[in-house]
Short mmCIF file of C-alpha atoms in Angstrom, two decimals:
data_model
loop_
_atom_site.label_atom_id
_atom_site.label_comp_id
_atom_site.label_asym_id
_atom_site.label_seq_id
_atom_site.Cartn_x
_atom_site.Cartn_y
_atom_site.Cartn_z
CA MET A 1 -104.04 -67.09 -203.66
CA THR A 2 -103.62 -66.06 -207.30
CA THR A 3 -105.14 -67.12 -210.54
CA ARG A 4 -104.73 -66.32 -214.20
CA HIS A 5 -107.82 -65.29 -216.13
CA SER A 6 -108.38 -64.11 -219.65
CA ILE A 7 -110.32 -60.91 -220.12
CA VAL A 8 -113.76 -60.98 -221.60
CA LEU A 9 -114.95 -58.03 -223.60
CA ALA A 10 -118.55 -57.18 -223.14
CA GLY A 11 -118.06 -55.62 -226.57
CA LEU A 12 -120.82 -53.15 -227.21
CA ALA A 13 -121.62 -53.55 -230.83
CA VAL A 14 -121.34 -50.53 -233.13
CA LEU A 15 -124.74 -50.86 -234.71
CA GLY A 16 -126.77 -52.41 -232.07
CA PRO A 17 -126.90 -52.68 -228.24
CA ALA A 18 -126.34 -56.46 -228.15
CA LEU A 19 -123.29 -57.56 -226.17
CA ALA A 20 -120.80 -60.01 -227.59
CA THR A 21 -118.54 -62.07 -225.34
CA ALA A 22 -115.33 -63.75 -226.17
CA ALA A 23 -114.08 -67.24 -225.05
CA VAL A 24 -112.45 -67.49 -221.65
CA ALA A 25 -109.50 -69.50 -220.48
CA GLN A 26 -108.72 -69.82 -216.81
CA ASP A 27 -105.97 -71.46 -214.93
CA GLY A 28 -107.85 -71.57 -211.61
CA GLY A 29 -106.41 -70.38 -208.33
CA LEU A 30 -108.62 -67.40 -207.30
CA ASP A 31 -111.09 -68.52 -204.70
CA GLU A 32 -114.02 -67.81 -206.90
CA THR A 33 -116.51 -69.32 -204.47
CA GLN A 34 -115.35 -66.90 -201.76
CA VAL A 35 -115.55 -63.91 -204.17
CA ALA A 36 -119.11 -64.92 -205.04
CA LEU A 37 -120.06 -65.44 -201.35
CA VAL A 38 -118.70 -62.05 -200.42
CA TYR A 39 -120.71 -60.52 -203.33
CA HIS A 40 -123.96 -62.19 -202.06
CA ALA A 41 -123.15 -61.10 -198.48
CA ILE A 42 -122.63 -57.47 -199.53
CA THR A 43 -125.53 -57.16 -201.93
CA GLY A 44 -128.07 -59.31 -200.12
CA GLU A 45 -128.81 -61.09 -203.43
CA PRO A 46 -130.10 -64.47 -202.41
CA LEU A 47 -128.35 -67.76 -203.30
CA ASP A 48 -130.47 -70.86 -203.99
CA PHE A 49 -128.58 -73.27 -201.69
CA GLU A 50 -131.04 -76.12 -202.46
CA ARG A 51 -130.36 -75.81 -206.25
CA ILE A 52 -126.63 -75.57 -205.69
CA ALA A 53 -126.67 -78.54 -203.29
CA GLN A 54 -128.56 -80.72 -205.78
CA ALA A 55 -125.95 -80.02 -208.47
CA SER A 56 -122.99 -80.88 -206.17
CA ASP A 57 -120.78 -83.92 -206.65
CA ALA A 58 -121.65 -85.21 -203.19
CA VAL A 59 -125.35 -85.37 -204.00
CA ARG A 60 -124.85 -86.72 -207.51
CA ARG A 61 -122.77 -89.64 -206.06
CA ALA A 62 -125.27 -90.35 -203.30
CA SER A 63 -127.80 -93.25 -203.71
CA ASN A 64 -131.46 -92.37 -203.92
CA PHE A 65 -131.91 -93.49 -200.32
CA ASP A 66 -129.23 -91.26 -198.99
CA ARG A 67 -129.85 -88.21 -201.29
CA PRO A 68 -132.19 -86.26 -198.99
CA ASP A 69 -129.75 -86.44 -196.09
CA VAL A 70 -126.79 -85.51 -198.41
CA ILE A 71 -128.68 -82.57 -199.71
CA ALA A 72 -129.53 -81.39 -196.22
CA ALA A 73 -125.86 -81.72 -195.16
CA GLU A 74 -124.75 -79.89 -198.29
CA VAL A 75 -127.23 -77.01 -197.76
CA ALA A 76 -126.06 -76.77 -194.16
CA ARG A 77 -122.41 -76.63 -195.25
CA LEU A 78 -123.19 -73.88 -197.86
CA GLU A 79 -125.13 -71.89 -195.30
CA ARG A 80 -122.14 -72.06 -192.89
CA MET A 81 -119.81 -70.91 -195.73
CA ALA A 82 -122.14 -68.03 -196.57
CA ALA A 83 -122.41 -66.96 -192.90
CA ALA A 84 -118.62 -66.96 -192.60
CA ALA A 85 -117.99 -64.79 -195.74
CA ASP A 86 -115.91 -61.79 -194.79
CA PRO A 87 -116.87 -58.70 -196.66
CA SER A 88 -113.66 -56.98 -195.77
CA ARG A 89 -111.52 -59.69 -197.24
CA SER A 90 -109.31 -58.82 -200.19
CA PHE A 91 -108.48 -61.09 -203.08
CA GLN A 92 -105.73 -61.35 -205.62
CA THR A 93 -106.00 -62.51 -209.26
CA ARG A 94 -103.77 -62.55 -212.29
CA VAL A 95 -105.19 -61.71 -215.72
CA ASN A 96 -103.70 -62.10 -219.21
CA ASP A 97 -103.85 -58.52 -220.44
CA ASN A 98 -102.60 -56.24 -223.21
CA ILE A 99 -101.29 -52.74 -223.48
CA SER A 100 -102.53 -50.69 -226.42
CA GLU A 101 -100.59 -48.91 -229.06
CA TYR A 102 -99.56 -45.31 -228.10
CA ASP A 103 -102.29 -42.77 -228.49
CA HIS A 104 -100.47 -39.76 -229.93
CA THR A 105 -103.38 -37.37 -229.25
CA ARG A 106 -103.76 -38.16 -225.55
CA GLU A 107 -100.09 -39.06 -225.11
CA GLN A 108 -100.82 -42.27 -223.34
CA PHE A 109 -100.95 -46.10 -223.57
CA SER A 110 -103.96 -47.87 -222.05
CA ILE A 111 -104.53 -51.15 -220.33
CA THR A 112 -107.24 -53.23 -222.00
CA LEU A 113 -108.86 -54.79 -218.92
CA PHE A 114 -109.51 -51.34 -217.47
CA THR A 115 -111.34 -50.13 -220.58
CA PRO A 116 -115.17 -49.79 -220.14
CA GLY A 117 -116.92 -52.93 -221.32
CA TYR A 118 -114.30 -55.50 -220.07
CA TYR A 119 -114.65 -57.74 -217.09
CA VAL A 120 -112.99 -60.76 -215.43
CA PRO A 121 -115.23 -63.86 -215.45
CA VAL A 122 -115.82 -65.56 -212.13
CA ASP A 123 -117.52 -68.99 -212.05
CA ALA A 124 -119.05 -70.21 -208.83
CA PHE A 125 -122.08 -72.32 -207.88
CA GLY A 126 -122.67 -73.31 -211.49
CA GLN A 127 -123.22 -69.72 -212.68
CA ARG A 128 -121.17 -66.86 -214.23
CA TYR A 129 -120.35 -63.68 -212.37
CA GLN A 130 -118.77 -60.66 -214.09
CA LEU A 131 -116.08 -58.89 -212.08
CA VAL A 132 -115.63 -55.14 -212.77
CA PHE A 133 -113.58 -52.58 -211.07
CA ALA A 134 -115.20 -49.32 -210.02
CA ASN A 135 -111.89 -47.41 -210.05
CA ALA A 136 -110.65 -48.95 -213.29
CA GLU A 137 -110.65 -45.55 -214.97
CA SER A 138 -107.99 -44.29 -212.57
CA VAL A 139 -105.49 -46.95 -213.72
CA ARG A 140 -106.51 -47.40 -217.36
CA ALA A 141 -104.13 -44.92 -218.93
CA ILE A 142 -100.35 -45.02 -218.82
CA PRO A 143 -99.62 -41.39 -219.54
CA MET A 144 -96.22 -40.76 -221.04
CA PRO A 145 -94.51 -37.97 -223.04
CA LYS A 146 -93.76 -38.92 -226.60
CA GLU A 147 -89.98 -39.01 -226.03
CA GLU A 148 -90.30 -41.61 -223.30
CA ALA A 149 -93.02 -43.47 -225.05
CA ARG A 150 -90.81 -44.55 -227.91
CA GLU A 151 -88.61 -46.65 -225.61
CA PHE A 152 -91.56 -48.05 -223.69
CA ASP A 153 -93.23 -49.00 -226.99
CA ILE A 154 -90.07 -50.92 -228.06
CA LEU A 155 -90.20 -52.89 -224.80
CA LEU A 156 -93.95 -53.62 -225.37
CA ASN A 157 -93.31 -54.79 -228.93
CA ARG A 158 -90.61 -57.16 -227.58
CA ILE A 159 -93.11 -58.79 -225.32
CA GLY A 160 -95.90 -58.77 -227.93
CA ARG A 161 -97.72 -56.11 -225.83
CA ARG A 162 -98.88 -59.01 -223.62
CA VAL A 163 -98.66 -58.55 -219.85
CA THR A 164 -99.82 -60.32 -216.72
CA ASN A 165 -102.07 -57.98 -214.76
CA GLU A 166 -101.86 -58.77 -211.08
CA ILE A 167 -104.63 -57.17 -209.12
CA ARG A 168 -105.46 -57.08 -205.41
CA PHE A 169 -109.07 -56.08 -204.89
CA ARG A 170 -112.01 -56.23 -202.57
CA VAL A 171 -115.64 -56.72 -203.46
CA THR A 172 -117.67 -53.60 -202.82
CA GLY A 173 -121.11 -54.15 -204.43
CA GLN A 174 -123.17 -54.79 -207.49
CA GLY A 175 -123.19 -53.36 -211.01
CA ASP A 176 -120.80 -51.60 -213.27
CA PRO A 177 -120.74 -47.87 -212.42
CA ALA A 178 -119.38 -47.22 -215.95
CA GLY A 179 -122.47 -48.95 -217.44
CA GLY A 180 -120.40 -51.01 -219.89
CA VAL A 181 -120.97 -54.41 -218.41
CA THR A 182 -124.56 -55.49 -218.15
CA GLY A 183 -126.59 -58.53 -217.05
CA ALA A 184 -126.99 -60.55 -213.94
CA ARG A 185 -124.44 -60.90 -211.16
CA VAL A 186 -122.03 -58.08 -212.05
CA ILE A 187 -119.61 -57.94 -209.10
CA GLN A 188 -118.34 -54.41 -208.37
CA ALA A 189 -114.86 -54.39 -206.85
CA GLU A 190 -112.23 -51.82 -205.91
CA ILE A 191 -108.62 -52.16 -207.01
CA LEU A 192 -106.32 -51.91 -204.05
CA GLU A 193 -103.02 -52.64 -205.76
CA VAL A 194 -102.10 -53.48 -209.33
CA ARG A 195 -98.96 -54.20 -211.27
CA LEU A 196 -98.20 -55.34 -214.84
CA MET A 197 -95.46 -57.83 -215.53
CA ASP A 198 -93.99 -59.56 -218.50
CA ARG A 199 -93.99 -63.36 -218.77
CA ASN A 200 -90.71 -63.58 -216.85
CA GLY A 201 -92.18 -61.75 -213.92
CA ASN A 202 -90.33 -58.46 -214.67
CA VAL A 203 -92.45 -55.46 -213.64
CA VAL A 204 -93.50 -53.42 -216.70
CA HIS A 205 -95.68 -50.75 -215.01
CA VAL A 206 -97.24 -50.11 -211.62
CA PRO A 207 -100.38 -47.94 -211.71
CA THR A 208 -101.66 -46.13 -208.63
CA PRO A 209 -105.36 -46.62 -208.13
CA THR A 210 -107.62 -43.94 -206.75
CA ALA A 211 -110.10 -44.97 -204.10
CA ALA A 212 -113.38 -45.98 -205.80
CA ALA A 213 -115.45 -43.88 -203.40
CA ALA A 214 -113.61 -40.72 -204.41
CA LEU A 215 -114.16 -41.46 -208.09
CA LEU A 216 -117.83 -42.35 -207.69
CA ALA A 217 -118.56 -39.11 -205.85
CA THR A 218 -117.05 -36.98 -208.62
CA VAL A 219 -120.34 -36.52 -210.43
CA PRO A 220 -123.07 -37.61 -207.88
CA PHE A 221 -126.46 -38.08 -209.47
CA ASP A 222 -129.04 -35.68 -208.05
CA PRO A 223 -132.62 -36.29 -209.25
CA ALA A 224 -133.60 -32.78 -208.03
CA THR A 225 -131.28 -31.03 -210.39
CA ALA A 226 -130.91 -33.48 -213.26
CA ASP A 227 -132.26 -32.56 -216.69
CA VAL A 228 -132.98 -34.50 -219.81
CA ALA A 229 -132.14 -32.49 -222.94
CA GLY A 230 -132.57 -29.33 -220.81
CA PHE A 231 -135.91 -30.32 -219.35
CA ARG A 232 -136.63 -30.93 -215.70
CA VAL A 233 -139.50 -32.28 -213.58
CA GLY A 234 -141.23 -30.09 -211.02
CA VAL A 235 -141.83 -27.22 -213.55
CA LYS A 236 -145.27 -25.77 -214.44
CA GLY A 237 -146.99 -27.43 -217.35
CA LYS A 238 -147.89 -24.16 -218.98
CA ASP A 239 -144.16 -23.19 -219.07
CA LEU A 240 -143.22 -26.58 -220.53
CA GLU A 241 -145.91 -26.33 -223.15
CA ALA A 242 -144.82 -22.80 -224.17
CA SER A 243 -141.16 -23.95 -224.48
CA LEU A 244 -142.03 -27.05 -226.47
CA THR A 245 -144.20 -24.98 -228.86
CA ARG A 246 -141.29 -22.62 -229.54
CA LEU A 247 -138.72 -25.37 -229.89
CA TYR A 248 -140.66 -28.27 -231.53
CA GLY A 249 -143.97 -26.90 -232.74
CA GLU A 250 -147.35 -28.40 -232.08
CA VAL A 251 -148.10 -29.69 -228.56
CA SER A 252 -151.20 -31.53 -227.49
CA ARG A 253 -152.70 -32.42 -224.19
CA ARG A 254 -155.13 -35.18 -223.21
CA GLN A 255 -156.48 -36.65 -220.01
CA ALA A 256 -154.40 -39.40 -218.43
CA LYS A 257 -155.85 -42.92 -218.34
CA SER A 258 -157.58 -43.77 -215.09
CA ASP A 259 -155.54 -46.95 -214.58
CA GLY A 260 -152.18 -45.14 -214.76
CA PHE A 261 -150.11 -43.92 -211.79
CA PRO A 262 -152.31 -42.13 -209.15
CA GLY A 263 -152.03 -38.37 -209.27
CA ILE A 264 -151.19 -38.11 -212.98
CA ALA A 265 -154.00 -36.09 -214.58
CA THR A 266 -152.64 -34.92 -217.93
CA VAL A 267 -150.40 -36.30 -220.74
CA MET A 268 -148.66 -33.73 -222.89
CA VAL A 269 -147.17 -34.92 -226.16
CA VAL A 270 -145.09 -33.69 -229.05
CA ASN A 271 -144.86 -35.74 -232.21
CA GLU A 272 -146.23 -38.83 -230.47
CA LEU A 273 -144.83 -42.11 -231.92
CA GLY A 274 -143.17 -40.08 -234.66
CA CYS A 275 -139.68 -41.32 -233.91
CA ARG A 276 -140.46 -45.00 -234.51
CA SER A 277 -140.92 -47.03 -237.68
CA ILE A 278 -144.45 -48.23 -237.83
CA ILE A 279 -145.68 -50.63 -240.46
CA GLY A 280 -148.21 -49.12 -242.78
CA ARG A 281 -147.43 -45.48 -242.03
CA ARG A 282 -146.65 -43.33 -245.01
CA THR A 283 -144.16 -41.02 -243.40
CA LYS A 284 -140.85 -42.56 -242.47
CA PRO A 285 -139.13 -41.20 -239.30
CA LYS A 286 -135.80 -39.55 -240.07
CA PRO A 287 -132.69 -38.55 -238.03
CA GLY A 288 -133.40 -35.39 -236.13
CA ASP A 289 -136.98 -36.21 -235.28
CA VAL A 290 -137.77 -35.51 -231.66
CA CYS A 291 -140.75 -36.97 -229.68
CA LEU A 292 -141.75 -36.06 -226.12
CA THR A 293 -144.22 -37.24 -223.60
CA ALA A 294 -144.77 -35.52 -220.28
CA LEU A 295 -147.02 -36.53 -217.37
CA LEU A 296 -148.54 -33.77 -215.29
CA ASP A 297 -150.30 -33.88 -211.90
CA GLU A 298 -153.57 -32.25 -210.90
CA LYS A 299 -151.79 -29.01 -210.22
CA ASP A 300 -150.36 -29.01 -213.76
CA VAL A 301 -146.83 -29.75 -212.54
CA VAL A 302 -144.55 -31.86 -214.68
CA ARG A 303 -143.85 -35.18 -212.93
CA SER A 304 -142.37 -37.26 -215.68
CA ILE A 305 -140.72 -36.28 -218.95
CA ARG A 306 -139.59 -38.60 -221.68
CA ILE A 307 -137.81 -37.36 -224.72
CA GLU A 308 -136.46 -39.33 -227.70
CA ARG A 309 -134.49 -38.30 -230.76
CA ARG A 310 -133.54 -40.25 -233.82
CA PHE A 311 -129.95 -40.35 -235.04
CA PRO A 312 -127.91 -41.89 -237.86
CA PRO A 313 -125.93 -44.91 -236.65
CA PHE A 314 -123.26 -44.36 -233.99
CA GLY A 315 -121.53 -46.60 -231.48
CA SER A 316 -122.95 -47.55 -228.13
CA GLU A 317 -119.66 -46.56 -226.42
CA VAL A 318 -120.33 -42.95 -227.48
CA PHE A 319 -123.75 -43.20 -225.81
CA ARG A 320 -122.40 -44.84 -222.62
CA SER A 321 -119.49 -42.44 -222.15
CA ALA A 322 -121.53 -39.32 -222.72
CA MET A 323 -124.29 -40.50 -220.35
CA ALA A 324 -121.77 -41.44 -217.62
CA ALA A 325 -119.92 -38.13 -218.00
CA LYS A 326 -123.13 -36.12 -217.52
CA TYR A 327 -125.01 -38.29 -214.96
CA GLY A 328 -122.18 -40.03 -213.09
CA ALA A 329 -121.96 -43.61 -211.72
CA VAL A 330 -124.66 -45.81 -213.31
CA ALA A 331 -126.96 -47.52 -210.85
CA ASP A 332 -128.09 -50.13 -213.28
CA ALA A 333 -127.20 -51.22 -216.77
CA ARG A 334 -129.11 -53.65 -218.91
CA SER A 335 -128.84 -54.80 -222.51
CA GLY A 336 -130.75 -56.98 -224.83
CA SER A 337 -132.60 -55.52 -227.78
CA ILE A 338 -132.23 -52.22 -225.92
CA TYR A 339 -129.24 -50.93 -223.96
CA VAL A 340 -130.52 -49.11 -220.82
CA LEU A 341 -128.64 -47.19 -218.21
CA SER A 342 -130.31 -45.82 -215.21
CA TRP A 343 -129.66 -43.65 -212.17
CA GLY A 344 -131.26 -42.72 -208.87
CA PRO A 345 -133.93 -44.49 -206.89
CA GLU A 346 -136.26 -47.04 -208.35
CA VAL A 347 -139.76 -45.80 -209.21
CA ASP A 348 -143.15 -47.38 -209.73
CA ALA A 349 -143.15 -49.44 -212.92
CA ARG A 350 -146.10 -47.34 -214.29
CA LEU A 351 -143.76 -44.34 -214.33
CA GLY A 352 -140.41 -45.82 -215.43
CA VAL A 353 -137.47 -47.78 -214.12
CA ARG A 354 -135.54 -45.43 -211.94
CA ALA A 355 -135.53 -41.59 -211.49
CA LEU A 356 -133.55 -41.34 -214.67
CA SER A 357 -133.08 -43.72 -217.50
CA ALA A 358 -131.34 -43.50 -220.84
CA SER A 359 -131.79 -46.02 -223.63
CA TYR A 360 -130.04 -46.67 -226.94
CA GLU A 361 -131.97 -48.69 -229.45
CA ALA A 362 -131.79 -49.51 -233.15
CA ASP A 363 -134.91 -48.80 -235.17
CA SER A 364 -135.35 -49.92 -238.77
CA ASP A 365 -138.13 -50.87 -241.12
CA PHE A 366 -138.42 -53.64 -243.69
CA MET A 367 -136.98 -51.40 -246.42
CA ASP A 368 -133.83 -50.77 -244.35
CA ARG A 369 -133.50 -54.51 -243.63
CA GLY A 370 -134.17 -55.42 -247.29
CA LEU A 371 -131.50 -53.03 -248.51
CA ASN A 372 -129.09 -54.07 -245.65
CA ARG A 373 -129.09 -50.45 -244.59
CA ALA A 374 -127.63 -49.66 -241.08
CA ALA A 375 -130.44 -48.90 -238.70
CA ASP A 376 -130.94 -45.48 -237.22
CA MET A 377 -130.52 -45.16 -233.49
CA VAL A 378 -133.18 -43.81 -231.15
CA VAL A 379 -131.86 -42.35 -227.81
CA THR A 380 -134.51 -41.93 -225.16
CA LEU A 381 -134.02 -39.88 -221.90
CA HIS A 382 -136.64 -40.32 -219.21
CA LEU A 383 -136.78 -38.43 -215.93
CA VAL A 384 -139.30 -39.09 -213.23
CA ASP A 385 -139.96 -36.99 -210.09
CA ALA A 386 -139.08 -39.83 -207.82
CA ALA A 387 -139.58 -37.98 -204.54
CA TRP A 388 -143.17 -36.91 -205.61
CA ALA A 389 -143.86 -40.48 -206.91
CA SER A 390 -142.77 -41.97 -203.61
CA ARG A 391 -144.94 -39.52 -201.61
CA THR A 392 -147.89 -40.10 -203.87
CA ALA A 393 -147.69 -43.88 -203.74
CA GLN A 394 -147.83 -43.75 -199.93
CA GLN A 395 -150.98 -41.63 -199.82
CA MET B 1 -158.93 -0.98 -175.54
CA LYS B 2 -159.59 -4.15 -177.52
CA ALA B 3 -156.78 -5.37 -179.72
CA PRO B 4 -157.68 -5.55 -183.51
CA ARG B 5 -157.91 -9.33 -184.26
CA GLU B 6 -158.38 -9.08 -188.02
CA LEU B 7 -154.92 -7.65 -188.80
CA PRO B 8 -152.80 -10.49 -187.35
CA ARG B 9 -155.06 -13.00 -189.03
CA ALA B 10 -154.62 -11.32 -192.43
CA LEU B 11 -150.81 -11.19 -191.87
CA ALA B 12 -150.86 -14.82 -190.97
CA LEU B 13 -152.75 -15.68 -194.16
CA ILE B 14 -150.34 -13.67 -196.29
CA LEU B 15 -147.34 -15.33 -194.55
CA ALA B 16 -148.82 -18.82 -195.02
CA ALA B 17 -149.47 -18.07 -198.68
CA ALA B 18 -145.90 -16.85 -199.14
CA LEU B 19 -144.49 -19.92 -197.42
CA ALA B 20 -146.65 -22.22 -199.48
CA GLY B 21 -145.41 -20.48 -202.53
CA CYS B 22 -141.76 -21.08 -201.48
CA GLY B 23 -142.49 -24.72 -201.02
CA SER B 24 -144.37 -25.19 -204.27
CA ASP B 25 -143.21 -27.88 -206.58
CA GLY B 26 -143.36 -25.82 -209.73
CA GLY B 27 -141.01 -23.42 -211.30
CA ARG B 28 -137.50 -24.57 -210.41
CA GLY B 29 -135.36 -27.58 -210.19
CA GLY B 30 -133.33 -27.97 -206.96
CA GLY B 31 -129.83 -26.90 -206.21
CA GLY B 32 -130.15 -23.58 -207.91
CA ALA B 33 -130.56 -25.03 -211.38
CA GLU B 34 -133.21 -22.79 -212.80
CA SER B 35 -135.80 -23.88 -215.25
CA VAL B 36 -137.31 -21.12 -217.28
CA ARG B 37 -139.82 -20.92 -220.08
CA ALA B 38 -138.15 -20.46 -223.45
CA PRO B 39 -138.89 -17.05 -224.92
CA ALA B 40 -142.15 -17.07 -226.90
CA SER B 41 -140.87 -14.91 -229.73
CA ALA B 42 -137.53 -13.26 -228.76
CA GLY B 43 -134.40 -14.59 -230.35
CA ASP B 44 -134.00 -17.23 -233.00
CA VAL B 45 -134.41 -20.98 -233.02
CA TRP B 46 -131.31 -22.82 -234.15
CA GLU B 47 -130.99 -26.51 -234.90
CA ILE B 48 -128.43 -28.97 -236.15
CA ALA B 49 -128.03 -28.31 -239.82
CA ARG B 50 -127.57 -31.85 -241.14
CA PRO B 51 -129.16 -34.36 -238.67
CA ALA B 52 -128.75 -37.29 -241.04
CA ASP B 53 -124.96 -36.76 -241.38
CA ARG B 54 -123.31 -39.91 -239.93
CA ALA B 55 -120.04 -38.05 -239.39
CA THR B 56 -121.57 -35.85 -236.77
CA ALA B 57 -123.96 -38.41 -235.21
CA ALA B 58 -121.90 -38.66 -232.06
CA VAL B 59 -121.59 -34.93 -231.51
CA SER B 60 -125.31 -34.54 -232.27
CA MET B 61 -126.04 -37.02 -229.52
CA LEU B 62 -123.86 -34.98 -227.11
CA ALA B 63 -125.73 -31.84 -228.14
CA TYR B 64 -129.09 -33.58 -227.63
CA LEU B 65 -127.99 -34.75 -224.15
CA HIS B 66 -127.46 -31.18 -223.09
CA GLY B 67 -130.56 -29.88 -224.96
CA LEU B 68 -128.46 -28.10 -227.47
CA HIS B 69 -129.76 -29.91 -230.59
CA VAL B 70 -132.53 -27.23 -230.82
CA ILE B 71 -132.01 -23.92 -229.03
CA VAL B 72 -133.40 -20.49 -228.79
CA LEU B 73 -130.53 -18.00 -228.98
CA ASP B 74 -131.44 -14.60 -227.60
CA GLY B 75 -128.50 -12.26 -227.34
CA GLU B 76 -125.89 -14.08 -225.27
CA ASP B 77 -128.36 -16.45 -223.71
CA ALA B 78 -129.12 -19.86 -225.00
CA TYR B 79 -132.29 -21.75 -224.04
CA ALA B 80 -131.65 -25.47 -224.08
CA GLY B 81 -135.02 -27.06 -223.46
CA MET B 82 -136.10 -25.06 -220.37
CA THR B 83 -132.55 -24.46 -219.16
CA ARG B 84 -131.20 -20.97 -219.60
CA LEU B 85 -127.49 -21.04 -220.28
CA ARG B 86 -125.95 -17.63 -219.63
CA GLY B 87 -123.39 -17.12 -222.24
CA GLU B 88 -120.50 -14.73 -222.66
CA ARG B 89 -119.23 -13.33 -225.89
CA ASP B 90 -115.54 -13.84 -226.43
CA THR B 91 -113.17 -11.56 -228.38
CA ASP B 92 -113.98 -13.27 -231.72
CA GLY B 93 -117.73 -12.69 -231.30
CA ALA B 94 -118.47 -16.31 -230.34
CA ILE B 95 -120.82 -17.04 -227.52
CA VAL B 96 -119.49 -19.41 -224.80
CA VAL B 97 -122.08 -21.24 -222.58
CA PRO B 98 -121.41 -23.38 -219.54
CA LEU B 99 -122.82 -26.96 -219.49
CA ALA B 100 -124.03 -29.03 -216.58
CA ASP B 101 -120.98 -31.35 -216.52
CA GLY B 102 -118.42 -28.49 -216.30
CA ALA B 103 -117.74 -28.51 -220.03
CA THR B 104 -118.50 -25.54 -222.30
CA ALA B 105 -120.02 -24.99 -225.70
CA THR B 106 -118.87 -22.30 -228.06
CA MET B 107 -121.16 -21.02 -230.75
CA THR B 108 -119.32 -19.23 -233.56
CA PRO B 109 -121.11 -17.44 -236.48
CA GLU B 110 -120.23 -19.03 -239.85
CA GLY B 111 -121.88 -17.40 -242.82
CA ASP B 112 -125.63 -17.73 -242.39
CA GLY B 113 -125.15 -20.52 -239.95
CA MET B 114 -123.02 -21.18 -236.87
CA GLN B 115 -120.62 -23.72 -235.61
CA LEU B 116 -121.17 -25.37 -232.12
CA ARG B 117 -117.96 -26.55 -230.56
CA PHE B 118 -117.75 -28.50 -227.29
CA SER B 119 -114.74 -27.91 -225.07
CA THR B 120 -113.82 -31.54 -225.79
CA GLY B 121 -113.21 -30.55 -229.41
CA GLU B 122 -116.25 -31.94 -231.24
CA THR B 123 -118.05 -29.63 -233.67
CA VAL B 124 -121.36 -29.60 -235.41
CA ALA B 125 -122.95 -27.07 -237.83
CA PHE B 126 -126.18 -25.29 -236.96
CA LYS B 127 -128.66 -23.45 -239.12
CA LYS B 128 -131.44 -21.02 -238.23
CA ARG B 129 -134.78 -22.69 -238.37
CA GLY B 130 -136.58 -21.95 -241.54
CA THR B 131 -133.34 -21.70 -243.63
CA SER B 132 -132.03 -24.52 -245.78
#
């Protein structure tokens, strides 16, 4: 079955991490319910059958007397559907898409849907899912020498650069490994086949996708070797202190609070809270300011290190692409007032989110806002010794 | 003749201490990525010359990600945080250091300062700490 969807741009804003979504027009056709069921079957994310049943047409039409029986029958039907969902099944969809202008530097055109931050909306069970492709990057570019590109560009101009993007895919998991699409119910899929056609069905381009597994393994995240701004966990506190003193100046130590994560004995800080705008403080933080907090265990070994630096305004896509290039496939991406990407295993909430997290956040004071001045950005990198934390929590 | 019991015990203690040292949590990251203490006084501290410059905000962020926003440069070696990047001097006198993601950064002297250039093409000016 096929369907025609419009693309939605998650649209990471230039001056803030908030996401903007565009309107969606769908022609129907793709079995969105089955896509959602396969997603739930693969990820184990629970579906509230009772809530879905209560919102169904059958229940709404039922009399008060019959409603409990109809709900029970509807729940049973949904449970049968969920049990029958086949994770190996492939789907096909058609999306209204665009091909970019020619990039003379990279000598390529690119396909809009496969650009980080874009997704295909899927509506099922009264809620929105966001379908992203883990191997989109392998088909995003249409590389072409300049001589050939001129003719292709004429063809694209003739069709208004609009194409129908026909994709065969299978659902593989949860979350956007590129980190560009955030929020709940992000369906991760793998493109199996794809072709671009004009409105008359003439094939314009046939990209060759690379298997998602091969792409995701290119830069595997390893918490044991990862560094944040050149700092690692598992090192001696005195070595960190000496390095920080040379690089950043005054370092202070204090005893950790007793209600913190067990095993953390000391907190080491540089320029504590100096990177944030705080009402009433005389000194205003400025781009280039660096702040660091490290947590050390009883043996004076660094178990968590959090570093932040202030920057003049820059786009969130710069942040996202740099982080993904260094740390690989993103395990989780969230946005709201802060845009947070994370990698590795989850850790105790007293220590962080996951073994590694990176956040991008606007910070301004009332003067900035009053003068309509673009906010500075604060980029925070936080690394936790997840293996140690897991061992310690079990003791 | 009675075998001396103290010697094997002492050897066992030394061996145990050595093994414990090998398995200690401090000192190194895994996978051969060595963490070292930045030199206390050798070399010079270099930092991004104009951190408030919006035109170089993106490349400054890239430098920060790799710990290159503030470095100790000692001969051909650069200390990015606690990561020693073993550089090589090219024919123009620039120092080329490898980065974690396979890219490189080239540091080229420019007057009193220097220019840091990533292999992806972005550049940003550095100054020696304490100079304007």
